[in-house]
Amino acid sequence: MATAGTSSRADLRRSLTRPTAKVGADFIPHVQGLRAIAVLAVVLYHFWPGRLSGGYVGVDIFFVISGFLITAHLARELTSTGTVKLGQFWARRARRLLPASLLVLLFCAIVAAVPVLSPLSQLPAQLKEIVASTFYVENWYLAFNSADYLAHSGDPTMVQHYWSLSLEEQFYVLWPLIMLLAAWIAVKYFRGTRLRAAAIAIAVVSVASFAFCVWYTLTNPAPAYFVTFGRMWQFGVGALLALVPRLRIHNPIGSFILGWGGIITLLVVIYRFDGQTPFPGYMAAIPTVAAGAVIAASNTQRWWYPTRILAVRPMRFTGDISYSLYLWHWPLIIIAPSVPFWGLTIYHRVALVGICFLLAWLTKRLVEDPARTWKPLTARRPRVSLWAALAAMVIVAGAAGGGWVANASTYDQGVQAIAQLRANPPACFGAAVVLDASCADTSTDRILPAPGFAGVDRPADTQCFVQLNDARPVSCEFGSEDPKAKQVALIGDSHAFQLLTTFQGIAEREGWHLTTYFKGACPWSTTPLSTGGAFGDACTQYRAAVAEQLQKKHFDVIFTAALSTTPFSANGHESVDAAAIAGYRAAWATQTANGTPVVTVVDNPVWETDPNKCLRTRPQSSCDGARSDLLTEKDPLREAAAGQKDVTLLDFTDVYCDKTICRTVVGGANIYRDQDHLTVTFVNTLAPQYTAALKKAMGLAG
């Protein structure tokens, strides 16, 4: 997210009054305004994702801007000297970008190491990503881990936004090499001009990158968002604008239409795109081309032209601090809910936006600008800056390592405490306070597991859980090996997987054999998901393969659970709800028709954010939520089970909620490990009810 330097007032007046500013000039006012649109889209999207659901495209705008500015800089040097001094170029980039970046990373490393400010359960993930971000490989770290549904079921880390910065740093390394190689080949073998060769090379790379992006988004949408080559074409769009003068429109009417058309398109995309938009893929071409159109609109003759509107002082100021604003806003969003005196109201969010702007301005004035011109580095050879940058990166990585050393023993103790809690829970604990009459008057102020460590309280057998684009019908076997043992199956998505540890215990105690089938966001149903591409196809293939395996086996009972808000396709039905109900019933009927009973459960409440953030700093009563906000109005599992023979429905809504509010803690048991998944500790307190339901379905004595 490279940022052009500020100009004097005289420079600004000249740039605004001349009809056509020189492309590649050090300062282009309306590009600063475009950068302001980009950073505001990202920041406001992160603060209010429901309002600006497509604000994530701000990152794509940054890629186009960086491609334009950096390529223009490289082209000027290539034209004037015949080459690019790589050491100087990379040293300038390091002085420009690393001081502010490493400052924020050091801040995050310190916060992660202080359990009061960050949940201890997140410490390993936080520190790993801080190190990955320090060495600018965060995008690849996320790409390799994005195939892990379970790794993304909780809250993101403080530095997850560094994926785009990592990708840009990789661009800064690769781009001059591509241009230099193309120029060398043109001069040595074809007697062509250097810039024309560079433009051709970049065009070829961009076309190949776009084709790869479209294909990879369809086949592997999760990692496709982060991989470097799938994003190079967006830099290429900006680069071609810098290298091909004819792409820049100086005609007043054409510039007016192109500029405002690009701005309007970006605003529509920011407002209309959402998490269901197949992205990046071909849809990323819309904001990318729109951003390119705004840059290409070069005429500045009239005040109402987009080039003049984008160059007004507030837009230029926001563009100037955009880099630091991007760096600071995300860590503060993650940290704020854990601050004792801070709330989550609209007023707190607006105040936090103001704090982000203040920190960004201070960082720009006190860190970014001084570091760029610091004489001890600029007066020496480029390798001095590069070695200094490497040393600073090692220091930040060392701080992250020190955070682990300081907290490792506490972390291990927390893991052991959860194991002991599962083995020896207190009397009248958790759901028993609601469901067991003898525990009705029990009360406690303790919360187990502790809110700062609840995220660790999850099933351990992740090898049993099929990930995003994987269609293999993976099954796991637990419990008795006696051929005469009752055969129990547990099938579903992550909301079925959260029951695994409890069902393992039930199978061992009762002498049953347990078989499991789990796939993330893919419940046991015949209705297709509305999610398209490879993920939707993998779910369909997985279901077919599991159905084939179920037909080959005999089960005495099957238990299934699913997220109530799963995005199903209408699939020819009058509504999505009707399709969801029909899909569940059709899947269950394949087993009930053979005499195998099915037991299912109404889904638990789903929160907007992890309730543990609130529990760490506020009383339990302050962390409860409105029942109307947290419960799905019509859980399709409840509707599907109604009136069905050999289908038993369990409903623990009264355990989670009363008539008006839903709780975060019941009987001292911490219910949630993230915004919608239950802790194993709490699920274990429902084991008597699960056991009784399974026995009744199998016709066994209670």
XYZ file of C-alpha atoms in Angstrom:
702
model
C 0.000 0.000 0.000
C 2.614 2.510 -1.098
C 1.835 6.154 -0.412
C 3.101 9.051 -2.524
C 4.733 11.926 -0.714
C 2.964 15.193 0.046
C 3.596 18.259 -2.107
C 3.892 21.920 -1.517
C 0.951 24.244 -2.160
C 2.637 25.511 -5.303
C 3.010 21.978 -6.616
C -0.636 21.349 -5.885
C -1.819 24.515 -7.669
C 0.227 23.654 -10.733
C -1.066 20.088 -10.809
C -4.669 21.268 -10.569
C -4.496 24.045 -13.150
C -2.617 22.376 -15.968
C -4.853 20.295 -18.287
C -2.766 17.157 -18.247
C -0.490 16.261 -15.368
C 2.560 14.305 -16.308
C 1.955 10.641 -15.707
C 4.329 9.219 -13.204
C 4.887 12.515 -11.452
C 5.867 12.233 -7.819
C 2.532 13.625 -6.647
C -0.858 13.180 -8.321
C -3.596 14.681 -6.130
C -6.573 12.681 -7.373
C -4.689 9.416 -6.823
C -4.362 10.426 -3.176
C -8.135 10.882 -3.119
C -8.606 7.454 -4.654
C -6.380 6.065 -1.932
C -8.672 7.753 0.600
C -11.679 5.935 -0.892
C -9.788 2.669 -0.627
C -8.749 3.005 3.012
C -12.136 4.368 4.123
C -13.862 1.429 2.430
C -11.691 -1.057 4.325
C -11.854 0.720 7.677
C -15.612 1.330 7.635
C -16.211 -2.236 6.424
C -14.269 -3.592 9.374
C -16.119 -1.353 11.831
C -19.581 -1.885 10.297
C -19.436 -4.980 8.039
C -23.220 -5.116 7.745
C -23.404 -1.597 6.306
C -20.571 -1.700 3.768
C -20.489 -5.402 2.972
C -18.164 -4.948 -0.017
C -15.648 -2.656 1.648
C -12.994 -5.339 1.327
C -12.460 -4.242 -2.298
C -10.534 -1.275 -0.914
C -7.519 -3.570 -0.892
C -7.953 -4.196 -4.626
C -7.957 -0.434 -5.220
C -4.665 -0.183 -3.338
C -3.147 -2.838 -5.583
C -4.019 -0.844 -8.704
C -2.626 2.376 -7.202
C 0.607 0.661 -6.179
C 0.996 -0.853 -9.631
C 0.586 2.589 -11.200
C 2.893 4.573 -8.900
C 5.684 2.037 -8.563
C 5.752 1.203 -12.266
C 5.842 4.914 -13.128
C 8.800 5.339 -10.793
C 10.615 2.354 -12.275
C 9.834 3.521 -15.814
C 11.369 6.954 -15.174
C 14.553 5.383 -13.871
C 14.671 2.844 -16.682
C 14.248 5.598 -19.274
C 16.824 7.970 -17.794
C 19.531 5.467 -16.838
C 18.757 2.373 -18.904
C 18.481 0.260 -15.785
C 17.002 0.083 -12.276
C 19.289 0.192 -9.274
C 17.633 -2.578 -7.333
C 19.481 -1.946 -4.089
C 18.415 1.691 -3.996
C 14.849 0.848 -4.970
C 14.455 -1.806 -2.297
C 16.195 0.367 0.302
C 13.749 3.216 -0.393
C 10.827 0.826 -0.077
C 12.213 -0.482 3.225
C 12.663 3.034 4.655
C 9.214 4.009 3.456
C 7.194 1.019 4.654
C 8.973 -0.917 7.388
C 9.264 1.612 10.248
C 5.503 2.095 10.669
C 4.758 -1.546 9.875
C 7.239 -2.905 12.412
C 6.092 -0.393 15.029
C 2.530 -1.728 14.824
C 3.771 -5.315 14.836
C 5.858 -4.645 17.944
C 2.779 -3.129 19.581
C 0.777 -6.252 18.671
C 3.487 -8.559 20.012
C 3.399 -6.746 23.351
C -0.405 -6.826 23.511
C -0.498 -10.530 22.636
C 1.918 -11.254 25.470
C -0.278 -9.463 28.047
C -3.231 -11.742 28.960
C -5.195 -8.774 30.275
C -5.393 -7.333 26.749
C -5.553 -10.482 24.635
C -7.033 -13.945 25.329
C -4.317 -16.386 26.280
C -6.013 -19.031 24.163
C -5.123 -17.005 21.050
C -1.464 -16.562 21.957
C 0.023 -19.232 19.625
C -1.987 -18.024 16.625
C -1.245 -14.373 17.351
C 2.505 -14.873 17.653
C 2.797 -17.110 14.592
C 1.033 -14.544 12.441
C 3.058 -11.682 13.886
C 6.247 -13.471 12.811
C 4.755 -14.243 9.387
C 3.765 -10.593 8.991
C 7.177 -9.383 10.131
C 8.825 -11.225 7.273
C 6.001 -10.394 4.856
C 4.692 -13.897 4.202
C 1.372 -13.478 6.025
C -0.599 -13.938 2.800
C 1.020 -17.334 2.245
C 0.540 -18.299 5.886
C -3.171 -17.563 5.532
C -3.332 -19.289 2.144
C -1.902 -22.496 3.593
C -4.199 -22.292 6.621
C -7.327 -21.023 4.870
C -8.170 -24.579 3.862
C -8.617 -25.260 7.572
C -12.230 -24.437 8.434
C -11.583 -24.957 12.129
C -8.705 -22.480 12.104
C -11.124 -19.764 11.003
C -14.076 -20.603 13.219
C -12.911 -18.197 15.916
C -11.686 -14.623 15.913
C -8.977 -13.384 13.538
C -5.641 -12.236 14.891
C -4.513 -8.632 15.324
C -2.316 -8.818 12.213
C -4.461 -10.700 9.737
C -4.735 -7.528 7.619
C -0.997 -7.757 6.919
C -1.750 -10.267 4.189
C -2.194 -7.427 1.685
C 0.990 -5.696 2.842
C 2.890 -8.953 2.480
C 1.593 -9.350 -1.043
C 2.625 -5.798 -1.910
C 6.146 -6.340 -0.573
C 6.419 -9.408 -2.778
C 5.276 -7.233 -5.675
C 8.059 -4.750 -4.918
C 10.587 -7.549 -5.146
C 9.248 -9.179 -8.329
C 8.124 -6.190 -10.397
C 11.495 -4.502 -11.062
C 12.975 -7.884 -11.886
C 10.264 -8.505 -14.480
C 10.765 -5.075 -16.021
C 14.552 -5.378 -16.064
C 14.444 -8.846 -17.648
C 12.016 -7.683 -20.326
C 14.147 -4.590 -21.059
C 17.342 -6.638 -21.275
C 15.784 -9.151 -23.671
C 14.363 -6.361 -25.850
C 17.664 -4.514 -26.155
C 19.872 -7.570 -26.567
C 17.808 -9.650 -28.978
C 15.102 -7.502 -30.580
C 16.497 -3.963 -30.559
C 13.223 -2.806 -29.051
C 12.541 -0.044 -26.585
C 12.801 -0.897 -22.925
C 9.414 0.480 -21.864
C 7.556 -1.216 -24.694
C 9.142 -4.522 -23.742
C 8.257 -3.936 -20.099
C 4.655 -3.154 -21.053
C 4.383 -6.318 -23.148
C 5.884 -8.441 -20.367
C 3.539 -6.961 -17.767
C 0.548 -7.443 -20.064
C 1.433 -11.122 -20.530
C 1.943 -11.614 -16.783
C -1.343 -9.839 -16.054
C -3.380 -11.918 -18.501
C -1.887 -15.141 -17.119
C -2.464 -13.954 -13.546
C -6.112 -13.066 -14.245
C -6.767 -16.447 -15.846
C -5.172 -18.161 -12.864
C -7.190 -15.993 -10.473
C -10.503 -16.938 -12.119
C -9.630 -20.637 -12.231
C -8.219 -20.805 -8.695
C -11.166 -18.919 -7.218
C -13.500 -21.529 -8.708
C -11.422 -24.489 -7.578
C -9.885 -23.259 -4.300
C -11.697 -20.088 -3.223
C -10.261 -19.862 0.297
C -6.525 -19.705 -0.541
C -7.221 -17.927 -3.845
C -7.875 -14.751 -1.903
C -4.290 -14.611 -0.639
C -1.903 -16.152 -3.171
C 0.477 -13.759 -4.868
C 0.167 -14.748 -8.516
C -3.619 -14.582 -8.365
C -3.369 -10.860 -7.557
C -0.526 -9.735 -9.857
C -2.943 -8.739 -12.631
C -4.399 -6.018 -10.387
C -0.976 -4.423 -10.064
C -0.640 -4.951 -13.802
C -3.713 -2.822 -14.554
C -2.119 0.123 -12.764
C 1.260 -0.617 -14.337
C -0.111 -0.513 -17.886
C -1.691 2.869 -17.178
C 1.772 4.133 -16.267
C 3.506 2.584 -19.283
C 0.943 3.189 -22.056
C 0.129 6.938 -22.338
C -2.801 6.315 -24.689
C -4.701 4.643 -21.878
C -4.894 7.962 -20.023
C -7.795 10.164 -21.070
C -7.128 13.906 -21.304
C -10.264 14.826 -23.239
C -12.546 16.797 -20.868
C -15.752 14.881 -21.619
C -14.073 11.501 -21.753
C -12.168 12.171 -18.538
C -15.332 13.374 -16.803
C -17.326 10.272 -17.811
C -14.498 7.859 -17.107
C -13.648 9.332 -13.708
C -17.155 9.627 -12.341
C -18.096 6.268 -13.848
C -15.201 4.666 -11.979
C -16.074 6.366 -8.690
C -19.769 5.454 -8.924
C -18.888 1.863 -9.795
C -16.589 1.620 -6.783
C -19.258 2.997 -4.450
C -21.855 0.541 -5.778
C -19.430 -2.368 -5.386
C -18.514 -1.303 -1.848
C -22.199 -1.223 -0.973
C -23.442 -4.300 -2.879
C -20.666 -6.904 -2.806
C -20.700 -9.240 0.208
C -19.308 -12.499 1.521
C -21.295 -14.500 -1.039
C -19.675 -12.701 -3.992
C -17.218 -15.098 -5.702
C -14.034 -13.200 -4.990
C -11.449 -12.424 -6.190
C -12.122 -14.275 -9.478
C -13.743 -12.469 -12.376
C -15.787 -10.255 -10.024
C -12.577 -8.577 -8.859
C -12.256 -7.138 -12.362
C -15.091 -4.687 -11.598
C -13.408 -2.700 -8.785
C -10.000 -3.159 -10.408
C -11.040 -1.690 -13.748
C -13.060 1.019 -11.976
C -9.994 2.070 -9.973
C -7.973 2.091 -13.185
C -10.618 4.287 -14.815
C -10.346 6.851 -12.021
C -6.554 6.983 -12.421
C -6.853 7.217 -16.210
C -9.175 10.241 -15.978
C -6.484 12.917 -16.179
C -8.206 16.200 -17.035
C -8.399 18.703 -14.162
C -9.834 21.807 -15.863
C -13.135 22.140 -13.978
C -13.825 21.996 -10.251
C -16.559 19.413 -10.681
C -14.274 16.950 -12.470
C -13.492 13.843 -10.381
C -9.795 14.674 -10.509
C -10.530 17.937 -8.677
C -13.113 16.540 -6.231
C -10.738 13.750 -5.183
C -7.993 16.316 -4.620
C -9.811 18.343 -1.964
C -7.932 18.719 1.307
C -9.834 16.109 3.434
C -9.366 13.464 0.761
C -5.683 14.280 0.355
C -5.179 14.199 4.118
C -6.842 10.784 4.375
C -4.798 9.560 1.442
C -1.596 10.825 3.069
C -2.213 8.871 6.291
C -3.842 5.868 4.571
C -0.887 3.543 5.118
C -0.705 4.115 8.873
C -4.497 4.171 9.129
C -4.637 0.749 7.516
C -1.936 -0.524 9.860
C -3.574 0.680 13.086
C -7.291 0.225 12.578
C -7.480 -3.571 12.642
C -5.443 -4.244 15.827
C -7.515 -1.639 17.668
C -10.755 -3.270 16.509
C -9.562 -6.625 17.856
C -8.246 -5.222 21.138
C -11.049 -2.778 22.004
C -13.617 -5.316 23.294
C -11.054 -6.549 25.842
C -10.447 -3.094 27.313
C -12.309 -2.970 30.665
C -13.801 0.505 30.321
C -14.591 0.206 26.628
C -17.935 -0.874 25.175
C -19.276 -1.891 21.806
C -21.873 0.841 21.315
C -22.049 3.051 18.245
C -20.432 5.846 20.257
C -17.463 3.666 21.191
C -16.992 2.646 17.565
C -17.084 6.217 16.313
C -14.611 7.229 19.027
C -12.333 4.353 18.020
C -12.390 5.530 14.418
C -11.206 8.911 15.668
C -8.415 7.273 17.676
C -7.336 5.384 14.562
C -7.081 8.634 12.598
C -5.092 10.278 15.389
C -2.634 7.394 15.651
C -2.275 7.292 11.870
C -1.480 11.017 11.720
C 1.052 10.765 14.557
C 2.710 7.754 12.939
C 2.917 9.570 9.617
C 4.490 12.648 11.210
C 6.760 10.976 13.748
C 7.702 7.684 12.102
C 6.953 7.444 8.380
C 8.284 10.811 7.209
C 11.419 11.013 9.430
C 12.469 7.428 8.663
C 12.247 8.003 4.924
C 14.827 10.801 5.032
C 16.921 9.732 8.034
C 20.493 10.671 7.110
C 22.286 7.808 8.904
C 20.574 5.567 6.343
C 20.101 7.765 3.279
C 23.720 8.980 3.331
C 25.054 5.430 3.175
C 24.906 2.636 0.663
C 21.539 0.891 0.164
C 22.715 -2.266 1.871
C 22.934 -0.344 5.157
C 19.193 0.349 4.988
C 18.483 -3.262 4.056
C 20.594 -4.667 6.884
C 18.989 -2.224 9.315
C 15.561 -3.360 8.122
C 16.496 -6.994 8.617
C 17.808 -6.279 12.106
C 14.568 -4.491 13.015
C 12.536 -7.434 11.703
C 14.568 -9.847 13.810
C 13.952 -7.687 16.892
C 10.184 -7.736 16.323
C 10.222 -11.492 15.729
C 12.284 -11.856 18.902
C 9.699 -9.853 20.830
C 7.026 -12.268 19.606
C 9.181 -15.201 20.693
C 9.717 -13.552 24.073
C 5.952 -13.288 24.459
C 5.669 -17.044 24.056
C 8.503 -17.751 26.496
C 6.863 -15.520 29.096
C 3.463 -17.198 28.757
C 4.180 -20.772 27.688
C 3.954 -22.250 31.171
C 0.692 -20.399 31.872
C -0.684 -21.611 28.562
C 0.249 -25.222 29.372
C -1.338 -24.881 32.804
C -4.531 -23.671 31.149
C -4.619 -26.719 28.888
C -4.110 -29.009 31.888
C -6.805 -27.169 33.850
C -9.340 -27.782 31.078
C -8.438 -31.481 30.984
C -8.930 -31.708 34.760
C -12.211 -29.811 34.528
C -13.541 -32.243 31.932
C -12.478 -35.212 34.043
C -13.828 -33.866 37.344
C -16.476 -31.192 36.804
C -18.060 -29.535 39.865
C -21.390 -30.789 41.161
C -24.492 -29.025 39.815
C -22.489 -27.511 36.999
C -23.580 -26.176 33.626
C -26.854 -27.382 32.124
C -27.619 -29.393 35.271
C -28.591 -26.148 37.029
C -31.487 -25.830 34.560
C -32.305 -29.461 33.781
C -31.740 -31.175 37.148
C -34.341 -30.240 39.772
C -31.942 -31.021 42.614
C -29.576 -28.295 41.343
C -32.196 -25.615 40.797
C -31.050 -23.296 43.596
C -27.328 -23.626 42.865
C -25.404 -20.464 42.002
C -21.749 -19.577 41.517
C -19.642 -16.630 40.429
C -16.980 -18.834 38.835
C -16.695 -19.201 35.059
C -15.126 -22.435 33.800
C -13.231 -22.523 31.549
C -11.968 -18.977 32.086
C -13.054 -16.534 29.357
C -9.449 -15.910 28.367
C -8.901 -19.586 27.675
C -12.252 -20.883 26.423
C -11.039 -20.872 22.816
C -8.854 -23.897 23.530
C -11.786 -25.968 24.836
C -12.576 -27.798 21.600
C -12.497 -31.402 20.305
C -9.013 -32.700 19.644
C -9.608 -35.177 16.809
C -9.414 -32.694 13.944
C -8.377 -35.467 11.553
C -12.031 -36.523 11.584
C -13.154 -33.166 10.199
C -13.243 -32.741 6.401
C -12.133 -29.292 5.266
C -13.444 -26.821 2.711
C -12.821 -28.254 -0.767
C -12.180 -31.816 0.369
C -14.895 -34.246 -0.750
C -13.481 -37.428 0.801
C -16.018 -39.221 3.051
C -13.645 -39.392 6.032
C -14.964 -41.384 8.972
C -13.559 -42.056 12.432
C -14.285 -44.942 14.789
C -14.404 -44.742 18.585
C -15.618 -46.781 21.534
C -16.239 -50.520 21.829
C -14.812 -52.971 19.308
C -17.310 -55.666 20.323
C -19.248 -56.737 17.193
C -22.412 -56.873 19.317
C -22.015 -53.293 20.575
C -24.664 -50.784 19.602
C -23.657 -48.831 16.518
C -24.062 -45.052 16.825
C -23.286 -42.498 14.105
C -22.634 -38.769 14.560
C -23.023 -36.794 11.312
C -23.009 -33.119 10.378
C -21.037 -29.905 10.140
C -18.904 -28.104 12.742
C -21.929 -27.921 15.062
C -21.966 -31.713 15.055
C -18.186 -31.850 15.433
C -18.430 -29.750 18.616
C -20.251 -32.726 20.200
C -17.518 -35.243 19.369
C -15.654 -35.342 22.691
C -18.911 -35.695 24.620
C -20.136 -38.513 22.360
C -16.792 -40.275 22.652
C -17.293 -40.284 26.422
C -20.861 -41.561 26.068
C -19.771 -44.394 23.781
C -17.010 -45.453 26.164
C -19.288 -45.383 29.225
C -22.149 -47.244 27.525
C -20.032 -49.743 25.627
C -21.211 -48.475 22.216
C -19.322 -48.055 18.940
C -19.263 -44.523 17.522
C -18.739 -43.661 13.833
C -18.421 -40.038 12.734
C -18.784 -38.035 9.505
C -18.025 -34.287 9.689
C -17.496 -31.652 7.019
C -17.252 -27.926 7.637
C -20.382 -25.947 6.658
C -21.865 -29.039 5.015
C -24.773 -30.483 7.055
C -26.382 -33.868 6.442
C -28.969 -32.886 3.856
C -29.828 -33.366 0.194
C -30.409 -29.656 -0.539
C -27.444 -28.007 -2.278
C -25.718 -25.063 -0.651
C -26.166 -21.637 -2.175
C -22.378 -21.319 -2.030
C -21.118 -21.890 -5.539
C -17.807 -23.008 -6.950
C -15.535 -25.719 -5.629
C -16.811 -25.541 -2.051
C -20.444 -26.134 -2.995
C -19.415 -28.912 -5.386
C -17.260 -30.560 -2.721
C -20.191 -30.579 -0.285
C -22.453 -32.217 -2.875
C -19.824 -34.848 -3.698
C -19.108 -35.468 -0.022
C -22.784 -36.040 0.770
C -23.135 -38.527 -2.069
C -20.082 -40.449 -0.891
C -21.289 -40.489 2.729
C -24.751 -41.646 1.644
C -23.131 -44.526 -0.201
C -21.160 -45.524 2.891
C -24.228 -45.271 5.135
C -26.092 -47.679 2.886
C -23.335 -50.256 3.397
C -23.428 -50.048 7.188
C -26.030 -50.724 9.847
C -26.514 -48.228 12.648
C -28.774 -48.545 15.637
C -29.173 -44.764 15.797
C -27.853 -41.678 14.003
C -27.379 -38.303 15.680
C -27.043 -35.167 13.573
C -26.642 -31.437 14.217
C -26.145 -28.379 12.030
C -25.744 -24.625 12.016
C -29.206 -23.056 11.771
C -28.032 -20.318 9.384
C -26.507 -22.609 6.745
C -26.952 -20.926 3.321
C -29.063 -23.389 1.329
C -30.231 -22.996 -2.248
C -33.988 -22.753 -2.882
C -33.491 -25.702 -5.247
C -36.911 -25.453 -6.892
C -38.850 -24.966 -3.639
C -41.016 -21.980 -2.808
C -38.436 -20.684 -0.325
C -35.005 -21.394 1.078
C -36.602 -22.518 4.362
C -38.793 -25.023 2.541
C -35.782 -26.335 0.638
C -33.761 -26.707 3.852
C -36.560 -28.638 5.580
C -37.072 -30.909 2.571
C -33.338 -31.594 2.321
C -33.030 -32.698 5.932
C -36.082 -34.916 5.719
C -34.868 -36.541 2.501
C -31.462 -37.329 4.006
C -32.975 -38.763 7.189
C -35.506 -40.811 5.231
C -32.694 -42.846 3.647
C -32.053 -44.257 7.131
C -35.452 -44.195 8.839
C -36.862 -46.144 5.886
C -34.499 -48.962 6.897
C -35.540 -48.779 10.545
C -32.638 -46.637 11.802
C -33.911 -43.852 14.096
C -32.510 -40.331 13.848
C -31.949 -37.923 16.734
C -31.283 -34.239 16.109
C -31.035 -31.046 18.145
C -32.143 -27.429 17.756
C -29.090 -25.261 17.140
C -27.538 -23.120 19.851
C -27.668 -19.299 19.710
C -25.249 -17.581 17.336
C -23.521 -14.368 18.484
C -22.144 -11.544 16.383
C -18.801 -11.754 18.167
C -17.179 -14.052 20.710
C -18.951 -13.539 24.079
C -15.666 -14.209 25.867
C -14.489 -10.749 24.825
C -17.188 -9.314 27.054
C -16.802 -11.865 29.858
C -13.113 -11.043 30.247
C -13.837 -7.479 31.334
C -17.483 -7.258 32.399
C -19.997 -8.975 34.720
C -21.901 -11.958 33.328
C -25.186 -10.064 33.347
C -23.690 -7.369 31.113
C -22.748 -9.938 28.495
C -26.161 -11.515 27.931
C -27.835 -10.910 24.579
C -31.371 -10.433 23.386
C -33.060 -13.718 22.505
C -34.588 -12.165 19.387
C -31.114 -11.263 18.090
C -29.342 -14.548 18.792
C -31.835 -17.290 17.958
C -32.777 -18.167 14.390
C -36.471 -17.460 14.036
C -37.089 -20.728 12.208
C -34.448 -23.376 12.742
C -34.951 -25.768 9.785
C -33.943 -28.729 11.959
C -36.868 -28.072 14.289
C -39.266 -27.747 11.380
C -37.866 -30.812 9.614
C -38.237 -33.037 12.690
C -41.848 -32.027 13.343
C -44.221 -34.950 12.805
C -41.551 -37.279 11.407
C -41.671 -40.943 12.394
C -38.474 -42.291 14.009
C -37.045 -38.766 14.360
C -36.378 -37.402 17.858
C -35.840 -33.682 18.431
C -33.877 -32.304 21.376
C -34.334 -28.650 22.229
C -32.046 -27.013 24.796
C -33.125 -23.470 24.049
C -34.387 -23.067 27.615
C -30.895 -23.928 28.843
C -29.319 -21.138 26.800
C -32.111 -18.584 27.067
C -35.087 -17.418 29.086
C -38.036 -15.602 27.497
C -36.063 -12.446 26.733
C -32.297 -12.994 26.918
C -29.708 -15.657 26.076
C -26.876 -16.322 28.506
C -23.143 -16.688 28.030
C -22.668 -18.702 31.232
C -24.966 -21.313 32.752
C -24.293 -22.876 36.140
C -20.711 -21.620 36.107
C -20.010 -23.266 32.735
C -18.712 -21.036 29.953
C -20.984 -21.934 27.048
C -19.028 -20.642 24.049
C -15.489 -20.950 22.731
C -16.209 -18.486 19.924
C -19.232 -16.731 18.492
C -21.213 -19.866 17.665
C -19.362 -23.000 18.824
C -19.806 -24.539 22.271
C -17.051 -25.450 24.711
C -16.543 -29.148 25.274
C -16.901 -28.444 28.993
C -20.437 -27.153 28.528
C -21.471 -29.846 26.031
C -20.370 -32.457 28.562
C -22.997 -31.127 30.975
C -25.646 -32.140 28.414
C -24.320 -35.708 28.203
C -27.152 -37.189 30.352
C -29.771 -35.774 27.980
C -27.925 -36.960 24.871
C -27.491 -40.418 26.397
C -31.146 -40.701 27.361
C -32.313 -39.644 23.903
C -30.047 -42.151 22.162
C -31.165 -44.952 24.459
C -34.819 -44.141 23.966
C -34.410 -44.042 20.191
C -32.742 -47.485 20.295
C -35.435 -48.878 22.614
C -33.051 -49.395 25.519
C -34.066 -49.093 29.167
C -33.266 -45.717 30.751
